[in-house]
């Protein structure tokens, strides 16, 4: 036991004496979460839109006014013909065009349903979806108000509902995403680098030629980074709740527990990488290419997995971040309990066991 | 009882296409309490041999034992009882002298206090700097600390792989004095080194070159096996002298050696006058020529040449 | 008429409070083999870096190949060659590729490179190895090749930092023969080593202790002055007094 404590103490010494790296480890999550959080909300704010009002009646004007007044949109162009729409999009100055058919208010009042056409530039599908959703929300707000005044329900029907994130706050997606990314980076990369460094400076040879058990070595290497990663989880949550106003709807304890599970998966990945690489540089490259990229691309928080081609959807299943992302969304945003995430948790646990078994088997008690 | 026994060890590296023979059929034994030197240049196979004996590498064929334990089957016992200082051994640069020592003691399940008397003589020299980071120590100091770390668990056999490479002459001398002290405490020590002059400090040495042991004996016996008469020659222009001596019809070998060239004549000729005459014709000034005692390096080079001739 | 190629006066380099090189003065002549000895941490590397134009001195003056170490470092680099035990050749390039690369750095023309390549490979008896990767060569060969590459552009001075560490005794002597030949061609050789017998091969030797040059003379004169039988003893007498414990 004493052996173990001294080894862990030594690892913490390495970490605390490398001030620059320590600073990066502690500040990175904060910077990332703020950057992602605000970058996203900024993107949607004050989007320029164009309006083709063929109705020119009270209702269409009211909706245009509301769109313009909202903080998301800015009506920059009033169009006259259908042909102008394409010109406006091609100029690249607008994100959305809103088209009212003639007799909009008439249809709304007499036939009880009316149509608004929302045209978005789908070359950037994420923004397009968000922007149309925002506009649809504003229209439905107007509709609700109308309904409040009269008996018969008027229906302007944009059939999109925003579940759980009614204001469509981007941070709701990014907090779980950044958490997955940071944890993969810190836990997996740092662990692998810490082990490979011992190979590089030849201390590994001495450690191998000693009665030190491989399990003890691996555990002592992992524990400091598990601890640091937990610190990161706490800072990320703090920043999200205070600065980005993303509440923790579910159980904090469950969230921490699931985070710990994911950290263990990430550390196991790091251990596996350390058995495959010889230099710190290799370990870093490997971690970046094999862990960070899949996390970003296939983790589900940057690009929706549902809209990916089948092969990518299948591959995404082996990316641990995907499962963690789902868990955090369920627990933190939707406020669900363990019963909703047990499957994902089981998958992560299985992955960890598998990776640990491999790295343990591959861990060499000799050189070469 | 042998502290180390090596039988017909072979080790090759590389893929099928390109193999490098690091050790070809090596056999030797080291007695208990012996200070045994393995002397040879880079690439001789010293490190591979040490790694096999410290159970870090597996040999392709052959057997070896340390303290009667087999390096293959009983590697755990060996790991409990040997001390090892790898080549270019770097301690943890970001930890202090004391922290390094404490750490290495703990991984062997012991403490600095428990074995202090073994390392005391060495440790007192670095103790004034015990709160300094290892990365900030000079080469000689680092080496002393590394030795302490390798000794702290009271090993019965100590393996030191090139401990003096890149270290200045003063620190090298001090290091060998420390080894002699350790020998008195009954520890078997195997040291490898590329410096031929260090052979004289060992009880016995193995001269290694290209994966083979060329000779194995006490330094004195190795030198006495140098069966030729050796001359030391010098003049005003040493490089021209070297070239002229090499061109001399009766020269078998001629090598620079400090301020003299070491000359061996063909058929063990001892005709000094003929050489002097030849050199005077070549207009060398202030020629000095005297019989010389060969040293280990002379022997090493002779053995190297003999080996080349045979192959 | 002797030509001075390195002239150093009161050269000093400080890192904070630490004086790595302390008021060092010496001169080296053309074609001389100058041994630059000292214990680990005595300040050799710092001094050598200043002379190679890699580090600006704190005070004092020095010219190398006639150029000032403060203002004309680029000219210095054109006129010197450098080789060390740690950095010499690219291990993953072939012998030929390494020669071509280094010759190219110094702006030699294609024809010159071709001629030099042939003669160099012949001199080193490495023609058969021209397409082998450098990492597959024995250390001694690498070092000989590295030295030949370092003087390929016919520099005025070549700096050698522990060039023979770990090399076998036969190859070590072959290496020194290359040094002698370079010196005969008029290239000044500035060399550091831990092998004391190699100190004897130098025309003159300086010994640094704690940042200062404590002795500078021919090996023979040094032995007389210090009443010693070998350079080893001279070195030990001087370096034993060293106070420094850190690099």
PDB file of N, CA, C and O in Angstrom, chain A residues 87-152:
ATOM      1  N   UNK A  87     -31.959  35.837 -55.875  1.00  0.00           N
ATOM      2  CA  UNK A  87     -30.916  36.859 -55.940  1.00  0.00           C
ATOM      3  C   UNK A  87     -30.413  37.197 -54.537  1.00  0.00           C
ATOM      4  O   UNK A  87     -29.210  37.302 -54.280  1.00  0.00           O
ATOM      5  N   UNK A  88     -31.384  37.326 -53.626  1.00  0.00           N
ATOM      6  CA  UNK A  88     -31.015  37.691 -52.252  1.00  0.00           C
ATOM      7  C   UNK A  88     -30.138  36.619 -51.621  1.00  0.00           C
ATOM      8  O   UNK A  88     -29.128  36.920 -50.984  1.00  0.00           O
ATOM      9  N   UNK A  89     -30.511  35.357 -51.843  1.00  0.00           N
ATOM     10  CA  UNK A  89     -29.695  34.276 -51.258  1.00  0.00           C
ATOM     11  C   UNK A  89     -28.313  34.239 -51.882  1.00  0.00           C
ATOM     12  O   UNK A  89     -27.317  34.043 -51.207  1.00  0.00           O
ATOM     13  N   UNK A  90     -28.299  34.442 -53.234  1.00  0.00           N
ATOM     14  CA  UNK A  90     -27.002  34.356 -53.905  1.00  0.00           C
ATOM     15  C   UNK A  90     -26.049  35.440 -53.453  1.00  0.00           C
ATOM     16  O   UNK A  90     -24.837  35.253 -53.412  1.00  0.00           O
ATOM     17  N   UNK A  91     -26.606  36.592 -53.100  1.00  0.00           N
ATOM     18  CA  UNK A  91     -25.732  37.660 -52.622  1.00  0.00           C
ATOM     19  C   UNK A  91     -25.116  37.277 -51.273  1.00  0.00           C
ATOM     20  O   UNK A  91     -24.168  37.899 -50.818  1.00  0.00           O
ATOM     21  N   UNK A  92     -25.669  36.247 -50.633  1.00  0.00           N
ATOM     22  CA  UNK A  92     -25.098  35.747 -49.383  1.00  0.00           C
ATOM     23  C   UNK A  92     -25.387  36.627 -48.192  1.00  0.00           C
ATOM     24  O   UNK A  92     -24.811  36.443 -47.129  1.00  0.00           O
ATOM     25  N   UNK A  93     -26.284  37.587 -48.360  1.00  0.00           N
ATOM     26  CA  UNK A  93     -26.502  38.516 -47.245  1.00  0.00           C
ATOM     27  C   UNK A  93     -27.590  38.062 -46.302  1.00  0.00           C
ATOM     28  O   UNK A  93     -27.730  38.596 -45.213  1.00  0.00           O
ATOM     29  N   UNK A  94     -28.429  37.104 -46.731  1.00  0.00           N
ATOM     30  CA  UNK A  94     -29.526  36.689 -45.843  1.00  0.00           C
ATOM     31  C   UNK A  94     -29.449  35.202 -45.523  1.00  0.00           C
ATOM     32  O   UNK A  94     -28.861  34.414 -46.264  1.00  0.00           O
ATOM     33  N   UNK A  95     -30.027  34.860 -44.381  1.00  0.00           N
ATOM     34  CA  UNK A  95     -30.040  33.469 -43.963  1.00  0.00           C
ATOM     35  C   UNK A  95     -31.401  32.830 -44.200  1.00  0.00           C
ATOM     36  O   UNK A  95     -31.511  31.614 -44.202  1.00  0.00           O
ATOM     37  N   UNK A  96     -32.435  33.711 -44.306  1.00  0.00           N
ATOM     38  CA  UNK A  96     -33.799  33.183 -44.341  1.00  0.00           C
ATOM     39  C   UNK A  96     -34.665  34.146 -45.143  1.00  0.00           C
ATOM     40  O   UNK A  96     -34.474  35.363 -45.073  1.00  0.00           O
ATOM     41  N   UNK A  97     -35.588  33.553 -45.908  1.00  0.00           N
ATOM     42  CA  UNK A  97     -36.579  34.392 -46.574  1.00  0.00           C
ATOM     43  C   UNK A  97     -37.966  33.966 -46.098  1.00  0.00           C
ATOM     44  O   UNK A  97     -38.238  32.768 -45.960  1.00  0.00           O
ATOM     45  N   UNK A  98     -38.829  34.953 -45.799  1.00  0.00           N
ATOM     46  CA  UNK A  98     -40.186  34.641 -45.332  1.00  0.00           C
ATOM     47  C   UNK A  98     -41.156  35.131 -46.405  1.00  0.00           C
ATOM     48  O   UNK A  98     -41.101  36.294 -46.818  1.00  0.00           O
ATOM     49  N   UNK A  99     -42.012  34.200 -46.874  1.00  0.00           N
ATOM     50  CA  UNK A  99     -42.924  34.552 -47.970  1.00  0.00           C
ATOM     51  C   UNK A  99     -44.380  34.406 -47.506  1.00  0.00           C
ATOM     52  O   UNK A  99     -44.770  33.354 -47.000  1.00  0.00           O
ATOM     53  N   UNK A 100     -45.140  35.502 -47.641  1.00  0.00           N
ATOM     54  CA  UNK A 100     -46.581  35.450 -47.315  1.00  0.00           C
ATOM     55  C   UNK A 100     -47.371  35.397 -48.611  1.00  0.00           C
ATOM     56  O   UNK A 100     -47.112  36.187 -49.514  1.00  0.00           O
ATOM     57  N   UNK A 101     -48.336  34.481 -48.709  1.00  0.00           N
ATOM     58  CA  UNK A 101     -49.179  34.397 -49.899  1.00  0.00           C
ATOM     59  C   UNK A 101     -50.227  35.523 -49.837  1.00  0.00           C
ATOM     60  O   UNK A 101     -50.574  35.994 -48.741  1.00  0.00           O
ATOM     61  N   UNK A 102     -50.755  35.919 -51.037  1.00  0.00           N
ATOM     62  CA  UNK A 102     -51.791  36.950 -51.016  1.00  0.00           C
ATOM     63  C   UNK A 102     -52.979  36.490 -50.179  1.00  0.00           C
ATOM     64  O   UNK A 102     -53.295  35.297 -50.148  1.00  0.00           O
ATOM     65  N   UNK A 103     -53.611  37.392 -49.522  1.00  0.00           N
ATOM     66  CA  UNK A 103     -54.786  37.069 -48.711  1.00  0.00           C
ATOM     67  C   UNK A 103     -54.464  36.243 -47.493  1.00  0.00           C
ATOM     68  O   UNK A 103     -55.231  35.377 -47.093  1.00  0.00           O
ATOM     69  N   UNK A 104     -53.298  36.498 -46.870  1.00  0.00           N
ATOM     70  CA  UNK A 104     -52.849  35.712 -45.720  1.00  0.00           C
ATOM     71  C   UNK A 104     -53.835  35.837 -44.558  1.00  0.00           C
ATOM     72  O   UNK A 104     -54.320  34.842 -44.019  1.00  0.00           O
ATOM     73  N   UNK A 105     -54.181  37.075 -44.229  1.00  0.00           N
ATOM     74  CA  UNK A 105     -55.054  37.299 -43.090  1.00  0.00           C
ATOM     75  C   UNK A 105     -56.452  36.753 -43.372  1.00  0.00           C
ATOM     76  O   UNK A 105     -57.078  36.141 -42.485  1.00  0.00           O
ATOM     77  N   UNK A 106     -56.889  36.926 -44.643  1.00  0.00           N
ATOM     78  CA  UNK A 106     -58.192  36.411 -45.043  1.00  0.00           C
ATOM     79  C   UNK A 106     -58.284  34.921 -44.772  1.00  0.00           C
ATOM     80  O   UNK A 106     -59.186  34.460 -44.082  1.00  0.00           O
ATOM     81  N   UNK A 107     -57.291  34.210 -45.301  1.00  0.00           N
ATOM     82  CA  UNK A 107     -57.309  32.745 -45.134  1.00  0.00           C
ATOM     83  C   UNK A 107     -57.263  32.386 -43.655  1.00  0.00           C
ATOM     84  O   UNK A 107     -57.946  31.473 -43.203  1.00  0.00           O
ATOM     85  N   UNK A 108     -56.465  33.159 -42.942  1.00  0.00           N
ATOM     86  CA  UNK A 108     -56.320  32.843 -41.534  1.00  0.00           C
ATOM     87  C   UNK A 108     -57.653  33.027 -40.806  1.00  0.00           C
ATOM     88  O   UNK A 108     -58.052  32.165 -40.014  1.00  0.00           O
ATOM     89  N   UNK A 109     -58.336  34.126 -41.105  1.00  0.00           N
ATOM     90  CA  UNK A 109     -59.556  34.410 -40.372  1.00  0.00           C
ATOM     91  C   UNK A 109     -60.732  33.578 -40.864  1.00  0.00           C
ATOM     92  O   UNK A 109     -61.561  33.159 -40.078  1.00  0.00           O
ATOM     93  N   UNK A 110     -60.784  33.301 -42.190  1.00  0.00           N
ATOM     94  CA  UNK A 110     -61.972  32.639 -42.703  1.00  0.00           C
ATOM     95  C   UNK A 110     -61.826  31.146 -42.834  1.00  0.00           C
ATOM     96  O   UNK A 110     -62.747  30.414 -42.535  1.00  0.00           O
ATOM     97  N   UNK A 111     -60.705  30.699 -43.316  1.00  0.00           N
ATOM     98  CA  UNK A 111     -60.563  29.246 -43.454  1.00  0.00           C
ATOM     99  C   UNK A 111     -59.819  28.635 -42.280  1.00  0.00           C
ATOM    100  O   UNK A 111     -59.608  27.436 -42.206  1.00  0.00           O
ATOM    101  N   UNK A 112     -59.410  29.521 -41.398  1.00  0.00           N
ATOM    102  CA  UNK A 112     -58.756  29.082 -40.179  1.00  0.00           C
ATOM    103  C   UNK A 112     -57.358  28.463 -40.358  1.00  0.00           C
ATOM    104  O   UNK A 112     -56.772  27.974 -39.411  1.00  0.00           O
ATOM    105  N   UNK A 113     -56.896  28.432 -41.567  1.00  0.00           N
ATOM    106  CA  UNK A 113     -55.469  28.066 -41.668  1.00  0.00           C
ATOM    107  C   UNK A 113     -54.814  28.830 -42.796  1.00  0.00           C
ATOM    108  O   UNK A 113     -55.427  29.091 -43.833  1.00  0.00           O
ATOM    109  N   UNK A 114     -53.586  29.219 -42.570  1.00  0.00           N
ATOM    110  CA  UNK A 114     -52.870  30.031 -43.549  1.00  0.00           C
ATOM    111  C   UNK A 114     -51.448  29.529 -43.669  1.00  0.00           C
ATOM    112  O   UNK A 114     -50.947  28.833 -42.775  1.00  0.00           O
ATOM    113  N   UNK A 115     -50.832  29.912 -44.760  1.00  0.00           N
ATOM    114  CA  UNK A 115     -49.481  29.380 -44.970  1.00  0.00           C
ATOM    115  C   UNK A 115     -48.436  30.472 -45.052  1.00  0.00           C
ATOM    116  O   UNK A 115     -48.640  31.504 -45.696  1.00  0.00           O
ATOM    117  N   UNK A 116     -47.350  30.217 -44.374  1.00  0.00           N
ATOM    118  CA  UNK A 116     -46.172  31.059 -44.500  1.00  0.00           C
ATOM    119  C   UNK A 116     -45.084  30.161 -45.042  1.00  0.00           C
ATOM    120  O   UNK A 116     -44.937  29.020 -44.604  1.00  0.00           O
ATOM    121  N   UNK A 117     -44.330  30.708 -45.973  1.00  0.00           N
ATOM    122  CA  UNK A 117     -43.239  29.902 -46.516  1.00  0.00           C
ATOM    123  C   UNK A 117     -41.928  30.392 -45.896  1.00  0.00           C
ATOM    124  O   UNK A 117     -41.634  31.593 -45.922  1.00  0.00           O
ATOM    125  N   UNK A 118     -41.173  29.468 -45.294  1.00  0.00           N
ATOM    126  CA  UNK A 118     -39.868  29.824 -44.733  1.00  0.00           C
ATOM    127  C   UNK A 118     -38.801  29.181 -45.611  1.00  0.00           C
ATOM    128  O   UNK A 118     -38.740  27.960 -45.721  1.00  0.00           O
ATOM    129  N   UNK A 119     -37.982  30.000 -46.240  1.00  0.00           N
ATOM    130  CA  UNK A 119     -36.951  29.452 -47.121  1.00  0.00           C
ATOM    131  C   UNK A 119     -35.594  29.746 -46.515  1.00  0.00           C
ATOM    132  O   UNK A 119     -35.276  30.903 -46.214  1.00  0.00           O
ATOM    133  N   UNK A 120     -34.824  28.680 -46.306  1.00  0.00           N
ATOM    134  CA  UNK A 120     -33.506  28.892 -45.682  1.00  0.00           C
ATOM    135  C   UNK A 120     -32.402  28.357 -46.580  1.00  0.00           C
ATOM    136  O   UNK A 120     -32.643  27.487 -47.417  1.00  0.00           O
ATOM    137  N   UNK A 121     -31.222  28.865 -46.380  1.00  0.00           N
ATOM    138  CA  UNK A 121     -30.055  28.397 -47.123  1.00  0.00           C
ATOM    139  C   UNK A 121     -29.539  27.141 -46.449  1.00  0.00           C
ATOM    140  O   UNK A 121     -28.868  27.194 -45.423  1.00  0.00           O
ATOM    141  N   UNK A 122     -29.855  26.005 -47.064  1.00  0.00           N
ATOM    142  CA  UNK A 122     -29.532  24.738 -46.398  1.00  0.00           C
ATOM    143  C   UNK A 122     -28.132  24.239 -46.690  1.00  0.00           C
ATOM    144  O   UNK A 122     -27.767  23.119 -46.346  1.00  0.00           O
ATOM    145  N   UNK A 123     -27.310  25.094 -47.313  1.00  0.00           N
ATOM    146  CA  UNK A 123     -25.936  24.635 -47.511  1.00  0.00           C
ATOM    147  C   UNK A 123     -25.250  24.532 -46.152  1.00  0.00           C
ATOM    148  O   UNK A 123     -24.268  23.823 -45.987  1.00  0.00           O
ATOM    149  N   UNK A 124     -25.754  25.255 -45.171  1.00  0.00           N
ATOM    150  CA  UNK A 124     -25.298  25.073 -43.797  1.00  0.00           C
ATOM    151  C   UNK A 124     -26.506  24.558 -43.017  1.00  0.00           C
ATOM    152  O   UNK A 124     -27.272  25.326 -42.454  1.00  0.00           O
ATOM    153  N   UNK A 125     -26.703  23.243 -43.042  1.00  0.00           N
ATOM    154  CA  UNK A 125     -27.970  22.687 -42.538  1.00  0.00           C
ATOM    155  C   UNK A 125     -28.233  23.017 -41.073  1.00  0.00           C
ATOM    156  O   UNK A 125     -29.367  23.250 -40.681  1.00  0.00           O
ATOM    157  N   UNK A 126     -27.158  23.035 -40.260  1.00  0.00           N
ATOM    158  CA  UNK A 126     -27.370  23.300 -38.835  1.00  0.00           C
ATOM    159  C   UNK A 126     -27.991  24.666 -38.631  1.00  0.00           C
ATOM    160  O   UNK A 126     -29.002  24.812 -37.944  1.00  0.00           O
ATOM    161  N   UNK A 127     -27.365  25.669 -39.247  1.00  0.00           N
ATOM    162  CA  UNK A 127     -27.870  27.020 -39.092  1.00  0.00           C
ATOM    163  C   UNK A 127     -29.267  27.125 -39.696  1.00  0.00           C
ATOM    164  O   UNK A 127     -30.148  27.742 -39.117  1.00  0.00           O
ATOM    165  N   UNK A 128     -29.437  26.490 -40.864  1.00  0.00           N
ATOM    166  CA  UNK A 128     -30.733  26.560 -41.533  1.00  0.00           C
ATOM    167  C   UNK A 128     -31.837  26.048 -40.624  1.00  0.00           C
ATOM    168  O   UNK A 128     -32.875  26.694 -40.449  1.00  0.00           O
ATOM    169  N   UNK A 129     -31.598  24.895 -40.003  1.00  0.00           N
ATOM    170  CA  UNK A 129     -32.601  24.332 -39.106  1.00  0.00           C
ATOM    171  C   UNK A 129     -32.882  25.289 -37.954  1.00  0.00           C
ATOM    172  O   UNK A 129     -34.037  25.570 -37.623  1.00  0.00           O
ATOM    173  N   UNK A 130     -31.824  25.758 -37.356  1.00  0.00           N
ATOM    174  CA  UNK A 130     -31.998  26.621 -36.200  1.00  0.00           C
ATOM    175  C   UNK A 130     -32.790  27.870 -36.571  1.00  0.00           C
ATOM    176  O   UNK A 130     -33.737  28.246 -35.873  1.00  0.00           O
ATOM    177  N   UNK A 131     -32.386  28.471 -37.682  1.00  0.00           N
ATOM    178  CA  UNK A 131     -33.014  29.722 -38.078  1.00  0.00           C
ATOM    179  C   UNK A 131     -34.501  29.523 -38.389  1.00  0.00           C
ATOM    180  O   UNK A 131     -35.347  30.292 -37.939  1.00  0.00           O
ATOM    181  N   UNK A 132     -34.831  28.453 -39.136  1.00  0.00           N
ATOM    182  CA  UNK A 132     -36.252  28.221 -39.444  1.00  0.00           C
ATOM    183  C   UNK A 132     -37.033  27.919 -38.169  1.00  0.00           C
ATOM    184  O   UNK A 132     -38.162  28.360 -38.004  1.00  0.00           O
ATOM    185  N   UNK A 133     -36.408  27.204 -37.257  1.00  0.00           N
ATOM    186  CA  UNK A 133     -37.081  26.903 -35.998  1.00  0.00           C
ATOM    187  C   UNK A 133     -37.406  28.181 -35.227  1.00  0.00           C
ATOM    188  O   UNK A 133     -38.488  28.320 -34.676  1.00  0.00           O
ATOM    189  N   UNK A 134     -36.440  29.080 -35.200  1.00  0.00           N
ATOM    190  CA  UNK A 134     -36.647  30.336 -34.479  1.00  0.00           C
ATOM    191  C   UNK A 134     -37.829  31.080 -35.084  1.00  0.00           C
ATOM    192  O   UNK A 134     -38.730  31.551 -34.390  1.00  0.00           O
ATOM    193  N   UNK A 135     -37.801  31.154 -36.417  1.00  0.00           N
ATOM    194  CA  UNK A 135     -38.853  31.907 -37.095  1.00  0.00           C
ATOM    195  C   UNK A 135     -40.207  31.257 -36.852  1.00  0.00           C
ATOM    196  O   UNK A 135     -41.198  31.938 -36.546  1.00  0.00           O
ATOM    197  N   UNK A 136     -40.237  29.928 -36.943  1.00  0.00           N
ATOM    198  CA  UNK A 136     -41.485  29.205 -36.721  1.00  0.00           C
ATOM    199  C   UNK A 136     -42.024  29.475 -35.322  1.00  0.00           C
ATOM    200  O   UNK A 136     -43.229  29.633 -35.110  1.00  0.00           O
ATOM    201  N   UNK A 137     -41.118  29.548 -34.371  1.00  0.00           N
ATOM    202  CA  UNK A 137     -41.516  29.827 -32.995  1.00  0.00           C
ATOM    203  C   UNK A 137     -42.185  31.184 -32.869  1.00  0.00           C
ATOM    204  O   UNK A 137     -43.203  31.342 -32.189  1.00  0.00           O
ATOM    205  N   UNK A 138     -41.572  32.151 -33.521  1.00  0.00           N
ATOM    206  CA  UNK A 138     -42.116  33.501 -33.429  1.00  0.00           C
ATOM    207  C   UNK A 138     -43.513  33.554 -34.044  1.00  0.00           C
ATOM    208  O   UNK A 138     -44.434  34.165 -33.496  1.00  0.00           O
ATOM    209  N   UNK A 139     -43.654  32.837 -35.181  1.00  0.00           N
ATOM    210  CA  UNK A 139     -44.968  32.827 -35.836  1.00  0.00           C
ATOM    211  C   UNK A 139     -46.005  32.160 -34.944  1.00  0.00           C
ATOM    212  O   UNK A 139     -47.134  32.636 -34.782  1.00  0.00           O
ATOM    213  N   UNK A 140     -45.609  31.072 -34.311  1.00  0.00           N
ATOM    214  CA  UNK A 140     -46.582  30.367 -33.484  1.00  0.00           C
ATOM    215  C   UNK A 140     -46.954  31.196 -32.250  1.00  0.00           C
ATOM    216  O   UNK A 140     -48.056  31.108 -31.732  1.00  0.00           O
ATOM    217  N   UNK A 141     -46.002  32.015 -31.781  1.00  0.00           N
ATOM    218  CA  UNK A 141     -46.307  32.908 -30.673  1.00  0.00           C
ATOM    219  C   UNK A 141     -47.439  33.871 -31.074  1.00  0.00           C
ATOM    220  O   UNK A 141     -48.379  34.103 -30.312  1.00  0.00           O
ATOM    221  N   UNK A 142     -47.288  34.393 -32.293  1.00  0.00           N
ATOM    222  CA  UNK A 142     -48.294  35.325 -32.786  1.00  0.00           C
ATOM    223  C   UNK A 142     -49.654  34.639 -32.868  1.00  0.00           C
ATOM    224  O   UNK A 142     -50.676  35.193 -32.477  1.00  0.00           O
ATOM    225  N   UNK A 143     -49.584  33.423 -33.328  1.00  0.00           N
ATOM    226  CA  UNK A 143     -50.809  32.657 -33.492  1.00  0.00           C
ATOM    227  C   UNK A 143     -51.499  32.441 -32.144  1.00  0.00           C
ATOM    228  O   UNK A 143     -52.710  32.563 -32.016  1.00  0.00           O
ATOM    229  N   UNK A 144     -50.698  32.139 -31.148  1.00  0.00           N
ATOM    230  CA  UNK A 144     -51.255  31.911 -29.809  1.00  0.00           C
ATOM    231  C   UNK A 144     -51.996  33.154 -29.325  1.00  0.00           C
ATOM    232  O   UNK A 144     -53.050  33.073 -28.711  1.00  0.00           O
ATOM    233  N   UNK A 145     -51.378  34.300 -29.606  1.00  0.00           N
ATOM    234  CA  UNK A 145     -52.003  35.537 -29.159  1.00  0.00           C
ATOM    235  C   UNK A 145     -53.350  35.758 -29.837  1.00  0.00           C
ATOM    236  O   UNK A 145     -54.315  36.150 -29.209  1.00  0.00           O
ATOM    237  N   UNK A 146     -53.364  35.482 -31.154  1.00  0.00           N
ATOM    238  CA  UNK A 146     -54.614  35.596 -31.876  1.00  0.00           C
ATOM    239  C   UNK A 146     -55.665  34.686 -31.266  1.00  0.00           C
ATOM    240  O   UNK A 146     -56.804  35.054 -31.048  1.00  0.00           O
ATOM    241  N   UNK A 147     -55.273  33.487 -30.991  1.00  0.00           N
ATOM    242  CA  UNK A 147     -56.176  32.499 -30.434  1.00  0.00           C
ATOM    243  C   UNK A 147     -56.744  32.958 -29.104  1.00  0.00           C
ATOM    244  O   UNK A 147     -57.864  32.631 -28.754  1.00  0.00           O
ATOM    245  N   UNK A 148     -55.954  33.693 -28.392  1.00  0.00           N
ATOM    246  CA  UNK A 148     -56.415  34.193 -27.112  1.00  0.00           C
ATOM    247  C   UNK A 148     -57.583  35.164 -27.290  1.00  0.00           C
ATOM    248  O   UNK A 148     -58.406  35.311 -26.411  1.00  0.00           O
ATOM    249  N   UNK A 149     -57.651  35.835 -28.459  1.00  0.00           N
ATOM    250  CA  UNK A 149     -58.665  36.868 -28.652  1.00  0.00           C
ATOM    251  C   UNK A 149     -60.001  36.296 -29.140  1.00  0.00           C
ATOM    252  O   UNK A 149     -61.050  36.844 -28.887  1.00  0.00           O
ATOM    253  N   UNK A 150     -59.962  35.217 -29.864  1.00  0.00           N
ATOM    254  CA  UNK A 150     -61.217  34.709 -30.456  1.00  0.00           C
ATOM    255  C   UNK A 150     -61.503  33.295 -30.031  1.00  0.00           C
ATOM    256  O   UNK A 150     -60.649  32.627 -29.440  1.00  0.00           O
ATOM    257  N   UNK A 151     -62.744  32.873 -30.364  1.00  0.00           N
ATOM    258  CA  UNK A 151     -63.169  31.548 -29.947  1.00  0.00           C
ATOM    259  C   UNK A 151     -62.582  30.445 -30.813  1.00  0.00           C
ATOM    260  O   UNK A 151     -62.046  29.475 -30.307  1.00  0.00           O
ATOM    261  N   UNK A 152     -62.706  30.651 -32.134  1.00  0.00           N
ATOM    262  CA  UNK A 152     -62.266  29.582 -33.030  1.00  0.00           C
ATOM    263  C   UNK A 152     -60.738  29.607 -33.146  1.00  0.00           C
ATOM    264  O   UNK A 152     -60.159  30.663 -33.361  1.00  0.00           O
TER     265      UNK A 152
END
